[in-house]
PDB file of N, CA and C in Angstrom:
ATOM      1  N   UNK A   1      10.710 -72.811-248.951  1.00 56.00           N
ATOM      2  CA  UNK A   1      10.845 -74.066-248.234  1.00 56.00           C
ATOM      3  C   UNK A   1      10.510 -75.215-249.179  1.00 56.00           C
ATOM      4  N   UNK A   2      11.299 -76.253-249.115  1.00 56.00           N
ATOM      5  CA  UNK A   2      11.142 -77.396-250.004  1.00 56.00           C
ATOM      6  C   UNK A   2      10.195 -78.418-249.368  1.00 56.00           C
ATOM      7  N   UNK A   3       9.276 -78.948-250.176  1.00 63.00           N
ATOM      8  CA  UNK A   3       8.412 -80.005-249.651  1.00 63.00           C
ATOM      9  C   UNK A   3       9.022 -81.368-249.974  1.00 63.00           C
ATOM     10  N   UNK A   4       8.400 -82.422-249.496  1.00 58.00           N
ATOM     11  CA  UNK A   4       8.934 -83.774-249.640  1.00 58.00           C
ATOM     12  C   UNK A   4       9.102 -84.167-251.101  1.00 58.00           C
ATOM     13  N   UNK A   5       8.130 -83.823-251.930  1.00 63.00           N
ATOM     14  CA  UNK A   5       8.197 -84.231-253.336  1.00 63.00           C
ATOM     15  C   UNK A   5       9.319 -83.514-254.077  1.00 63.00           C
ATOM     16  N   UNK A   6       9.553 -82.263-253.739  1.00 65.00           N
ATOM     17  CA  UNK A   6      10.675 -81.541-254.345  1.00 65.00           C
ATOM     18  C   UNK A   6      12.004 -82.128-253.878  1.00 65.00           C
ATOM     19  N   UNK A   7      12.078 -82.532-252.634  1.00 58.00           N
ATOM     20  CA  UNK A   7      13.302 -83.112-252.093  1.00 58.00           C
ATOM     21  C   UNK A   7      13.638 -84.434-252.780  1.00 58.00           C
ATOM     22  N   UNK A   8      12.615 -85.184-253.156  1.00 62.00           N
ATOM     23  CA  UNK A   8      12.853 -86.445-253.866  1.00 62.00           C
ATOM     24  C   UNK A   8      13.466 -86.153-255.235  1.00 62.00           C
ATOM     25  N   UNK A   9      12.978 -85.128-255.909  1.00 69.00           N
ATOM     26  CA  UNK A   9      13.476 -84.767-257.227  1.00 69.00           C
ATOM     27  C   UNK A   9      14.818 -84.050-257.166  1.00 69.00           C
ATOM     28  N   UNK A  10      15.031 -83.262-256.141  1.00 71.00           N
ATOM     29  CA  UNK A  10      16.251 -82.473-255.999  1.00 71.00           C
ATOM     30  C   UNK A  10      16.899 -82.803-254.657  1.00 71.00           C
ATOM     31  N   UNK A  11      17.801 -83.772-254.646  1.00 70.00           N
ATOM     32  CA  UNK A  11      18.428 -84.159-253.377  1.00 70.00           C
ATOM     33  C   UNK A  11      19.186 -82.990-252.741  1.00 70.00           C
ATOM     34  N   UNK A  12      19.100 -82.925-251.428  1.00 76.00           N
ATOM     35  CA  UNK A  12      19.789 -81.874-250.686  1.00 76.00           C
ATOM     36  C   UNK A  12      21.258 -82.238-250.508  1.00 76.00           C
ATOM     37  N   UNK A  13      21.537 -83.520-250.254  1.00 78.00           N
ATOM     38  CA  UNK A  13      22.897 -83.992-250.043  1.00 78.00           C
ATOM     39  C   UNK A  13      23.297 -84.921-251.178  1.00 78.00           C
ATOM     40  N   UNK A  14      24.551 -84.855-251.561  1.00 81.00           N
ATOM     41  CA  UNK A  14      25.072 -85.829-252.518  1.00 81.00           C
ATOM     42  C   UNK A  14      25.408 -87.106-251.757  1.00 81.00           C
ATOM     43  N   UNK A  15      25.664 -88.173-252.477  1.00 82.00           N
ATOM     44  CA  UNK A  15      26.030 -89.427-251.819  1.00 82.00           C
ATOM     45  C   UNK A  15      27.351 -89.252-251.078  1.00 82.00           C
ATOM     46  N   UNK A  16      28.250 -88.439-251.611  1.00 88.00           N
ATOM     47  CA  UNK A  16      29.529 -88.193-250.933  1.00 88.00           C
ATOM     48  C   UNK A  16      29.311 -87.447-249.621  1.00 88.00           C
ATOM     49  N   UNK A  17      28.391 -86.482-249.622  1.00 88.00           N
ATOM     50  CA  UNK A  17      28.061 -85.771-248.378  1.00 88.00           C
ATOM     51  C   UNK A  17      27.527 -86.737-247.333  1.00 88.00           C
ATOM     52  N   UNK A  18      26.645 -87.624-247.762  1.00 87.00           N
ATOM     53  CA  UNK A  18      26.071 -88.605-246.837  1.00 87.00           C
ATOM     54  C   UNK A  18      27.140 -89.549-246.298  1.00 87.00           C
ATOM     55  N   UNK A  19      28.062 -89.958-247.139  1.00 89.00           N
ATOM     56  CA  UNK A  19      29.147 -90.834-246.687  1.00 89.00           C
ATOM     57  C   UNK A  19      29.991 -90.146-245.621  1.00 89.00           C
ATOM     58  N   UNK A  20      30.286 -88.864-245.836  1.00 91.00           N
ATOM     59  CA  UNK A  20      31.062 -88.098-244.853  1.00 91.00           C
ATOM     60  C   UNK A  20      30.300 -87.963-243.533  1.00 91.00           C
ATOM     61  N   UNK A  21      29.008 -87.698-243.622  1.00 90.00           N
ATOM     62  CA  UNK A  21      28.182 -87.561-242.416  1.00 90.00           C
ATOM     63  C   UNK A  21      28.179 -88.872-241.629  1.00 90.00           C
ATOM     64  N   UNK A  22      27.963 -89.997-242.323  1.00 91.00           N
ATOM     65  CA  UNK A  22      27.937 -91.290-241.642  1.00 91.00           C
ATOM     66  C   UNK A  22      29.303 -91.650-241.067  1.00 91.00           C
ATOM     67  N   UNK A  23      30.364 -91.362-241.807  1.00 92.00           N
ATOM     68  CA  UNK A  23      31.712 -91.653-241.317  1.00 92.00           C
ATOM     69  C   UNK A  23      32.005 -90.868-240.039  1.00 92.00           C
ATOM     70  N   UNK A  24      31.620 -89.599-240.032  1.00 93.00           N
ATOM     71  CA  UNK A  24      31.824 -88.755-238.857  1.00 93.00           C
ATOM     72  C   UNK A  24      31.009 -89.265-237.675  1.00 93.00           C
ATOM     73  N   UNK A  25      29.744 -89.588-237.927  1.00 93.00           N
ATOM     74  CA  UNK A  25      28.872 -90.077-236.857  1.00 93.00           C
ATOM     75  C   UNK A  25      29.393 -91.390-236.279  1.00 93.00           C
ATOM     76  N   UNK A  26      29.822 -92.303-237.147  1.00 93.00           N
ATOM     77  CA  UNK A  26      30.356 -93.575-236.668  1.00 93.00           C
ATOM     78  C   UNK A  26      31.637 -93.379-235.858  1.00 93.00           C
ATOM     79  N   UNK A  27      32.506 -92.493-236.317  1.00 94.00           N
ATOM     80  CA  UNK A  27      33.738 -92.205-235.574  1.00 94.00           C
ATOM     81  C   UNK A  27      33.439 -91.656-234.189  1.00 94.00           C
ATOM     82  N   UNK A  28      32.481 -90.754-234.124  1.00 93.00           N
ATOM     83  CA  UNK A  28      32.095 -90.166-232.847  1.00 93.00           C
ATOM     84  C   UNK A  28      31.517 -91.228-231.900  1.00 93.00           C
ATOM     85  N   UNK A  29      30.624 -92.051-232.400  1.00 92.00           N
ATOM     86  CA  UNK A  29      30.023 -93.089-231.563  1.00 92.00           C
ATOM     87  C   UNK A  29      31.052 -94.124-231.105  1.00 92.00           C
ATOM     88  N   UNK A  30      31.979 -94.481-231.994  1.00 93.00           N
ATOM     89  CA  UNK A  30      33.007 -95.451-231.612  1.00 93.00           C
ATOM     90  C   UNK A  30      33.946 -94.868-230.558  1.00 93.00           C
ATOM     91  N   UNK A  31      34.247 -93.581-230.661  1.00 93.00           N
ATOM     92  CA  UNK A  31      35.084 -92.931-229.652  1.00 93.00           C
ATOM     93  C   UNK A  31      34.370 -92.886-228.302  1.00 93.00           C
ATOM     94  N   UNK A  32      33.080 -92.578-228.332  1.00 91.00           N
ATOM     95  CA  UNK A  32      32.305 -92.552-227.086  1.00 91.00           C
ATOM     96  C   UNK A  32      32.230 -93.948-226.465  1.00 91.00           C
ATOM     97  N   UNK A  33      32.043 -94.960-227.310  1.00 90.00           N
ATOM     98  CA  UNK A  33      31.970 -96.338-226.806  1.00 90.00           C
ATOM     99  C   UNK A  33      33.295 -96.726-226.151  1.00 90.00           C
ATOM    100  N   UNK A  34      34.379 -96.350-226.807  1.00 90.00           N
ATOM    101  CA  UNK A  34      35.699 -96.669-226.271  1.00 90.00           C
ATOM    102  C   UNK A  34      35.942 -95.934-224.950  1.00 90.00           C
ATOM    103  N   UNK A  35      35.509 -94.683-224.884  1.00 90.00           N
ATOM    104  CA  UNK A  35      35.723 -93.866-223.703  1.00 90.00           C
ATOM    105  C   UNK A  35      34.869 -94.327-222.529  1.00 90.00           C
ATOM    106  N   UNK A  36      33.591 -94.591-222.811  1.00 89.00           N
ATOM    107  CA  UNK A  36      32.651 -94.894-221.739  1.00 89.00           C
ATOM    108  C   UNK A  36      32.332 -96.380-221.623  1.00 89.00           C
ATOM    109  N   UNK A  37      32.551 -97.138-222.700  1.00 82.00           N
ATOM    110  CA  UNK A  37      32.313 -98.576-222.688  1.00 82.00           C
ATOM    111  C   UNK A  37      30.874 -98.974-222.408  1.00 82.00           C
ATOM    112  N   UNK A  38      29.933 -98.234-222.936  1.00 76.00           N
ATOM    113  CA  UNK A  38      28.517 -98.521-222.672  1.00 76.00           C
ATOM    114  C   UNK A  38      27.855 -99.184-223.868  1.00 76.00           C
ATOM    115  N   UNK A  39      26.884-100.056-223.575  1.00 80.00           N
ATOM    116  CA  UNK A  39      26.166-100.772-224.625  1.00 80.00           C
ATOM    117  C   UNK A  39      25.292 -99.890-225.512  1.00 80.00           C
ATOM    118  N   UNK A  40      24.690 -98.824-225.004  1.00 84.00           N
ATOM    119  CA  UNK A  40      23.843 -98.015-225.902  1.00 84.00           C
ATOM    120  C   UNK A  40      24.589 -97.510-227.135  1.00 84.00           C
ATOM    121  N   UNK A  41      25.876 -97.273-226.991  1.00 89.00           N
ATOM    122  CA  UNK A  41      26.646 -96.815-228.148  1.00 89.00           C
ATOM    123  C   UNK A  41      26.762 -97.911-229.196  1.00 89.00           C
ATOM    124  N   UNK A  42      26.873 -99.156-228.761  1.00 91.00           N
ATOM    125  CA  UNK A  42      26.932-100.274-229.701  1.00 91.00           C
ATOM    126  C   UNK A  42      25.631-100.360-230.503  1.00 91.00           C
ATOM    127  N   UNK A  43      24.519-100.172-229.846  1.00 91.00           N
ATOM    128  CA  UNK A  43      23.223-100.196-230.535  1.00 91.00           C
ATOM    129  C   UNK A  43      23.122 -99.039-231.529  1.00 91.00           C
ATOM    130  N   UNK A  44      23.593 -97.874-231.136  1.00 92.00           N
ATOM    131  CA  UNK A  44      23.565 -96.716-232.036  1.00 92.00           C
ATOM    132  C   UNK A  44      24.491 -96.928-233.229  1.00 92.00           C
ATOM    133  N   UNK A  45      25.647 -97.512-232.992  1.00 93.00           N
ATOM    134  CA  UNK A  45      26.582 -97.809-234.083  1.00 93.00           C
ATOM    135  C   UNK A  45      25.932 -98.761-235.089  1.00 93.00           C
ATOM    136  N   UNK A  46      25.289 -99.802-234.591  1.00 93.00           N
ATOM    137  CA  UNK A  46      24.607-100.761-235.475  1.00 93.00           C
ATOM    138  C   UNK A  46      23.497-100.078-236.270  1.00 93.00           C
ATOM    139  N   UNK A  47      22.758 -99.185-235.622  1.00 92.00           N
ATOM    140  CA  UNK A  47      21.672 -98.476-236.309  1.00 92.00           C
ATOM    141  C   UNK A  47      22.220 -97.587-237.425  1.00 92.00           C
ATOM    142  N   UNK A  48      23.276 -96.854-237.139  1.00 93.00           N
ATOM    143  CA  UNK A  48      23.872 -95.969-238.155  1.00 93.00           C
ATOM    144  C   UNK A  48      24.445 -96.801-239.305  1.00 93.00           C
ATOM    145  N   UNK A  49      25.093 -97.917-238.992  1.00 93.00           N
ATOM    146  CA  UNK A  49      25.635 -98.785-240.044  1.00 93.00           C
ATOM    147  C   UNK A  49      24.515 -99.361-240.910  1.00 93.00           C
ATOM    148  N   UNK A  50      23.399 -99.717-240.298  1.00 94.00           N
ATOM    149  CA  UNK A  50      22.257-100.238-241.047  1.00 94.00           C
ATOM    150  C   UNK A  50      21.693 -99.178-241.984  1.00 94.00           C
ATOM    151  N   UNK A  51      21.501 -97.977-241.476  1.00 92.00           N
ATOM    152  CA  UNK A  51      20.974 -96.883-242.299  1.00 92.00           C
ATOM    153  C   UNK A  51      21.940 -96.565-243.429  1.00 92.00           C
ATOM    154  N   UNK A  52      23.232 -96.536-243.118  1.00 91.00           N
ATOM    155  CA  UNK A  52      24.246 -96.271-244.140  1.00 91.00           C
ATOM    156  C   UNK A  52      24.167 -97.330-245.245  1.00 91.00           C
ATOM    157  N   UNK A  53      24.049 -98.597-244.842  1.00 91.00           N
ATOM    158  CA  UNK A  53      23.956 -99.679-245.818  1.00 91.00           C
ATOM    159  C   UNK A  53      22.719 -99.571-246.689  1.00 91.00           C
ATOM    160  N   UNK A  54      21.597 -99.207-246.095  1.00 91.00           N
ATOM    161  CA  UNK A  54      20.356 -99.055-246.865  1.00 91.00           C
ATOM    162  C   UNK A  54      20.458 -97.916-247.874  1.00 91.00           C
ATOM    163  N   UNK A  55      21.063 -96.817-247.471  1.00 89.00           N
ATOM    164  CA  UNK A  55      21.222 -95.687-248.388  1.00 89.00           C
ATOM    165  C   UNK A  55      22.188 -96.045-249.521  1.00 89.00           C
ATOM    166  N   UNK A  56      23.272 -96.724-249.182  1.00 88.00           N
ATOM    167  CA  UNK A  56      24.213 -97.167-250.218  1.00 88.00           C
ATOM    168  C   UNK A  56      23.528 -98.106-251.206  1.00 88.00           C
ATOM    169  N   UNK A  57      22.730 -99.035-250.686  1.00 89.00           N
ATOM    170  CA  UNK A  57      22.022 -99.978-251.546  1.00 89.00           C
ATOM    171  C   UNK A  57      21.047 -99.244-252.465  1.00 89.00           C
ATOM    172  N   UNK A  58      20.300 -98.292-251.915  1.00 85.00           N
ATOM    173  CA  UNK A  58      19.347 -97.522-252.722  1.00 85.00           C
ATOM    174  C   UNK A  58      20.077 -96.720-253.790  1.00 85.00           C
ATOM    175  N   UNK A  59      21.213 -96.144-253.436  1.00 83.00           N
ATOM    176  CA  UNK A  59      21.991 -95.373-254.404  1.00 83.00           C
ATOM    177  C   UNK A  59      22.480 -96.273-255.535  1.00 83.00           C
ATOM    178  N   UNK A  60      22.976 -97.455-255.193  1.00 83.00           N
ATOM    179  CA  UNK A  60      23.485 -98.374-256.220  1.00 83.00           C
ATOM    180  C   UNK A  60      22.356 -98.840-257.145  1.00 83.00           C
ATOM    181  N   UNK A  61      21.195 -99.131-256.571  1.00 82.00           N
ATOM    182  CA  UNK A  61      20.060 -99.555-257.395  1.00 82.00           C
ATOM    183  C   UNK A  61      19.636 -98.459-258.346  1.00 82.00           C
ATOM    184  N   UNK A  62      19.590 -97.232-257.850  1.00 73.00           N
ATOM    185  CA  UNK A  62      19.206 -96.107-258.699  1.00 73.00           C
ATOM    186  C   UNK A  62      20.252 -95.865-259.788  1.00 73.00           C
ATOM    187  N   UNK A  63      21.524 -95.978-259.414  1.00 70.00           N
ATOM    188  CA  UNK A  63      22.592 -95.774-260.379  1.00 70.00           C
ATOM    189  C   UNK A  63      22.539 -96.839-261.474  1.00 70.00           C
ATOM    190  N   UNK A  64      22.241 -98.060-261.101  1.00 69.00           N
ATOM    191  CA  UNK A  64      22.160 -99.150-262.075  1.00 69.00           C
ATOM    192  C   UNK A  64      21.011 -98.955-263.057  1.00 69.00           C
ATOM    193  N   UNK A  65      19.947 -98.292-262.612  1.00 66.00           N
ATOM    194  CA  UNK A  65      18.793 -98.057-263.489  1.00 66.00           C
ATOM    195  C   UNK A  65      19.082 -96.958-264.517  1.00 66.00           C
ATOM    196  N   UNK A  66      20.005 -96.066-264.195  1.00 55.00           N
ATOM    197  CA  UNK A  66      20.314 -94.968-265.130  1.00 55.00           C
ATOM    198  C   UNK A  66      21.145 -95.424-266.250  1.00 55.00           C
TER     199      UNK A  66
END
């Protein structure tokens, strides 16, 4: 079993994997919002987009340092 410090050194997911996961999650939430038209889905979409943006920003900063 991997601990937190090992996970920091050895990422489990690549950035491409994370992009696919976020794209899938956003597609699912947008479909649910369209189908049901409820506000909670809008809040979830915003949260996922925010997290996606933060991860992209962190990846770019790390890449620039290398």
